[in-house]
PDB file of C-alpha atoms in Angstrom:
ATOM      1  CA  VAL A   1       0.000   0.000   0.000  1.00  0.00           C
ATOM      2  CA  VAL A   2       1.396   3.381  -0.993  1.00  0.00           C
ATOM      3  CA  ASP A   3       0.495   5.963   1.644  1.00  0.00           C
ATOM      4  CA  THR A   4       2.122   9.400   1.665  1.00  0.00           C
ATOM      5  CA  ALA A   5       1.467  10.780   5.126  1.00  0.00           C
ATOM      6  CA  GLY A   6       0.127   7.792   6.982  1.00  0.00           C
ATOM      7  CA  GLY A   7      -3.371   8.817   5.961  1.00  0.00           C
ATOM      8  CA  LEU A   8      -4.773   5.321   6.228  1.00  0.00           C
ATOM      9  CA  VAL A   9      -3.683   4.981   9.840  1.00  0.00           C
ATOM     10  CA  VAL A  10      -4.404   8.581  10.856  1.00  0.00           C
ATOM     11  CA  GLU A  11      -7.848   8.815   9.271  1.00  0.00           C
ATOM     12  CA  THR A  12      -8.918   5.355  10.443  1.00  0.00           C
ATOM     13  CA  CYS A  13      -7.901   6.046  14.046  1.00  0.00           C
ATOM     14  CA  SER A  14      -9.511   9.491  14.100  1.00  0.00           C
ATOM     15  CA  GLY A  15     -12.719   8.195  12.509  1.00  0.00           C
ATOM     16  CA  ILE A  16     -13.099   5.335  14.952  1.00  0.00           C
ATOM     17  CA  THR A  17     -12.304   7.645  17.874  1.00  0.00           C
ATOM     18  CA  ALA A  18     -14.907  10.167  16.699  1.00  0.00           C
ATOM     19  CA  LEU A  19     -17.511   7.425  16.319  1.00  0.00           C
ATOM     20  CA  VAL A  20     -16.872   6.074  19.821  1.00  0.00           C
ATOM     21  CA  LEU A  21     -16.930   9.572  21.344  1.00  0.00           C
ATOM     22  CA  CYS A  22     -20.211  10.382  19.584  1.00  0.00           C
ATOM     23  CA  PHE A  23     -21.685   7.208  21.014  1.00  0.00           C
ATOM     24  CA  PHE A  24     -20.633   8.064  24.571  1.00  0.00           C
ATOM     25  CA  VAL A  25     -21.373  11.807  24.471  1.00  0.00           C
ATOM     26  CA  GLY A  26     -24.749  11.483  22.748  1.00  0.00           C
ATOM     27  CA  PRO A  27     -26.822  14.192  21.083  1.00  0.00           C
ATOM     28  CA  ARG A  28     -26.884  17.831  22.088  1.00  0.00           C
ATOM     29  CA  THR A  29     -29.151  18.641  24.972  1.00  0.00           C
ATOM     30  CA  LYS A  30     -29.578  22.318  24.138  1.00  0.00           C
ATOM     31  CA  GLU A  31     -29.578  23.851  20.711  1.00  0.00           C
ATOM     32  CA  GLY A  32     -27.504  26.983  20.282  1.00  0.00           C
ATOM     33  CA  ASP A  33     -28.222  29.994  18.149  1.00  0.00           C
ATOM     34  CA  GLU A  34     -27.323  28.819  14.645  1.00  0.00           C
ATOM     35  CA  ALA A  35     -27.140  32.391  13.341  1.00  0.00           C
ATOM     36  CA  ASP A  36     -24.505  33.472  15.862  1.00  0.00           C
ATOM     37  CA  PRO A  37     -21.824  35.453  13.946  1.00  0.00           C
ATOM     38  CA  ALA A  38     -19.083  34.251  16.296  1.00  0.00           C
ATOM     39  CA  ARG A  39     -19.774  30.673  15.241  1.00  0.00           C
ATOM     40  CA  ALA A  40     -19.025  31.507  11.601  1.00  0.00           C
ATOM     41  CA  ILE A  41     -15.777  33.247  12.516  1.00  0.00           C
ATOM     42  CA  LEU A  42     -14.680  30.314  14.652  1.00  0.00           C
ATOM     43  CA  HIS A  43     -15.456  27.927  11.776  1.00  0.00           C
ATOM     44  CA  ILE A  44     -13.230  29.936   9.454  1.00  0.00           C
ATOM     45  CA  ILE A  45     -10.369  30.277  11.952  1.00  0.00           C
ATOM     46  CA  GLY A  46     -10.456  26.584  12.842  1.00  0.00           C
ATOM     47  CA  GLY A  47     -10.607  25.536   9.197  1.00  0.00           C
ATOM     48  CA  ALA A  48      -7.704  27.813   8.268  1.00  0.00           C
ATOM     49  CA  LEU A  49      -5.566  26.447  11.100  1.00  0.00           C
ATOM     50  CA  LEU A  50      -6.350  22.869  10.077  1.00  0.00           C
ATOM     51  CA  TRP A  51      -5.576  23.622   6.437  1.00  0.00           C
ATOM     52  CA  VAL A  52      -2.171  25.168   7.210  1.00  0.00           C
ATOM     53  CA  GLY A  53      -1.336  22.293   9.524  1.00  0.00           C
ATOM     54  CA  TRP A  54      -2.393  19.804   6.875  1.00  0.00           C
ATOM     55  CA  LEU A  55      -0.074  21.417   4.327  1.00  0.00           C
ATOM     56  CA  ALA A  56       2.830  21.054   6.751  1.00  0.00           C
ATOM     57  CA  PHE A  57       1.825  17.490   7.661  1.00  0.00           C
ATOM     58  CA  ASN A  58       1.608  16.274   4.070  1.00  0.00           C
ATOM     59  CA  GLY A  59       4.543  18.333   2.805  1.00  0.00           C
ATOM     60  CA  GLY A  60       6.772  17.175   5.643  1.00  0.00           C
ATOM     61  CA  SER A  61       5.975  13.569   4.873  1.00  0.00           C
ATOM     62  CA  ALA A  62       8.039  13.813   1.695  1.00  0.00           C
ATOM     63  CA  TYR A  63      11.241  14.030   3.835  1.00  0.00           C
ATOM     64  CA  THR A  64      12.775  16.397   1.306  1.00  0.00           C
ATOM     65  CA  THR A  65      12.490  19.974   0.101  1.00  0.00           C
ATOM     66  CA  GLY A  66      12.442  19.152  -3.584  1.00  0.00           C
ATOM     67  CA  ALA A  67       9.809  18.773  -6.232  1.00  0.00           C
ATOM     68  CA  ARG A  68       8.025  15.926  -4.443  1.00  0.00           C
ATOM     69  CA  ALA A  69       7.302  18.049  -1.371  1.00  0.00           C
ATOM     70  CA  SER A  70       6.079  20.904  -3.569  1.00  0.00           C
ATOM     71  CA  MET A  71       3.824  18.568  -5.536  1.00  0.00           C
ATOM     72  CA  THR A  72       2.489  17.072  -2.306  1.00  0.00           C
ATOM     73  CA  MET A  73       1.620  20.494  -0.903  1.00  0.00           C
ATOM     74  CA  LEU A  74       0.057  21.625  -4.199  1.00  0.00           C
ATOM     75  CA  ASN A  75      -2.083  18.475  -4.344  1.00  0.00           C
ATOM     76  CA  THR A  76      -3.136  19.012  -0.736  1.00  0.00           C
ATOM     77  CA  PHE A  77      -4.108  22.616  -1.402  1.00  0.00           C
ATOM     78  CA  LEU A  78      -6.038  21.758  -4.567  1.00  0.00           C
ATOM     79  CA  ALA A  79      -7.875  18.907  -2.830  1.00  0.00           C
ATOM     80  CA  GLY A  80      -8.974  21.214  -0.009  1.00  0.00           C
ATOM     81  CA  SER A  81     -10.165  23.806  -2.510  1.00  0.00           C
ATOM     82  CA  ALA A  82     -12.026  21.269  -4.637  1.00  0.00           C
ATOM     83  CA  GLY A  83     -13.636  19.665  -1.600  1.00  0.00           C
ATOM     84  CA  SER A  84     -14.782  23.022  -0.299  1.00  0.00           C
ATOM     85  CA  LEU A  85     -16.250  24.093  -3.609  1.00  0.00           C
ATOM     86  CA  GLY A  86     -17.867  20.716  -4.267  1.00  0.00           C
ATOM     87  CA  TRP A  87     -19.502  20.500  -0.850  1.00  0.00           C
ATOM     88  CA  PHE A  88     -20.776  24.072  -1.061  1.00  0.00           C
ATOM     89  CA  ILE A  89     -22.303  23.541  -4.519  1.00  0.00           C
ATOM     90  CA  THR A  90     -23.876  20.231  -3.469  1.00  0.00           C
ATOM     91  CA  ALA A  91     -25.348  21.806  -0.330  1.00  0.00           C
ATOM     92  CA  ALA A  92     -26.728  24.713  -2.343  1.00  0.00           C
ATOM     93  CA  MET A  93     -28.324  22.366  -4.880  1.00  0.00           C
ATOM     94  CA  CYS A  94     -29.805  20.057  -2.238  1.00  0.00           C
ATOM     95  CA  ASP A  95     -31.208  22.956  -0.219  1.00  0.00           C
ATOM     96  CA  MET A  96     -32.632  24.541  -3.398  1.00  0.00           C
ATOM     97  CA  GLY A  97     -30.922  27.863  -2.961  1.00  0.00           C
ATOM     98  CA  LEU A  98     -28.379  29.647  -0.835  1.00  0.00           C
ATOM     99  CA  GLN A  99     -30.821  31.145   1.668  1.00  0.00           C
ATOM    100  CA  HIS A 100     -30.888  27.952   3.769  1.00  0.00           C
ATOM    101  CA  VAL A 101     -27.190  27.129   3.540  1.00  0.00           C
ATOM    102  CA  ASN A 102     -24.877  27.807   6.467  1.00  0.00           C
ATOM    103  CA  SER A 103     -22.095  28.696   4.068  1.00  0.00           C
ATOM    104  CA  THR A 104     -19.156  28.713   6.481  1.00  0.00           C
ATOM    105  CA  PHE A 105     -20.008  25.267   7.805  1.00  0.00           C
ATOM    106  CA  HIS A 106     -20.251  23.829   4.306  1.00  0.00           C
ATOM    107  CA  LEU A 107     -17.088  25.532   3.043  1.00  0.00           C
ATOM    108  CA  VAL A 108     -14.954  24.416   5.986  1.00  0.00           C
ATOM    109  CA  GLY A 109     -16.481  20.928   6.120  1.00  0.00           C
ATOM    110  CA  GLY A 110     -15.850  20.439   2.420  1.00  0.00           C
ATOM    111  CA  ALA A 111     -12.268  21.632   2.730  1.00  0.00           C
ATOM    112  CA  ILE A 112     -11.568  19.187   5.547  1.00  0.00           C
ATOM    113  CA  SER A 113     -13.171  16.356   3.560  1.00  0.00           C
ATOM    114  CA  GLY A 114     -10.998  17.162   0.561  1.00  0.00           C
ATOM    115  CA  LEU A 115      -7.878  17.271   2.717  1.00  0.00           C
ATOM    116  CA  VAL A 116      -8.712  13.920   4.313  1.00  0.00           C
ATOM    117  CA  ALA A 117      -9.350  12.335   0.924  1.00  0.00           C
ATOM    118  CA  ALA A 118      -6.065  13.601  -0.524  1.00  0.00           C
ATOM    119  CA  THR A 119      -3.759  12.687   2.354  1.00  0.00           C
ATOM    120  CA  PRO A 120      -2.819   9.111   1.329  1.00  0.00           C
ATOM    121  CA  SER A 121      -2.191   9.875  -2.341  1.00  0.00           C
ATOM    122  CA  SER A 122      -1.010  13.489  -2.320  1.00  0.00           C
ATOM    123  CA  GLY A 123       2.637  12.590  -2.900  1.00  0.00           C
ATOM    124  CA  TYR A 124       2.041  10.196  -5.766  1.00  0.00           C
ATOM    125  CA  VAL A 125      -0.488  11.835  -8.083  1.00  0.00           C
ATOM    126  CA  SER A 126      -0.066  14.693 -10.514  1.00  0.00           C
ATOM    127  CA  PRO A 127      -2.192  17.812 -10.028  1.00  0.00           C
ATOM    128  CA  LEU A 128      -2.908  17.905 -13.757  1.00  0.00           C
TER     129      LEU A 128
END
């Protein structure tokens, strides 16, 4: 198995951990204000921090500063961008318009999904 940044191990462990924690924590007991502007800002800040960390994580897995590390980081960036755009467009189409879409949640969630999907192969595929 060719795996650039240990994505198979990292994503499997984090997914199983999240599933177990969701089982033990359970659903929310009190709903918050979904239109709170601070929530949108925190989504963006958290997503940006994850994205920058992901670039370093995948780029550092090349163990070099050459073309392979650059290609790995470019693939990671493009995957995050494509995931963000794809999730946002899908959410807008499924909700039949942008008035019901929490855009920051969908943009950040899509970016993280794209980054997760690209982690194992980011060092071995061409961005073209």
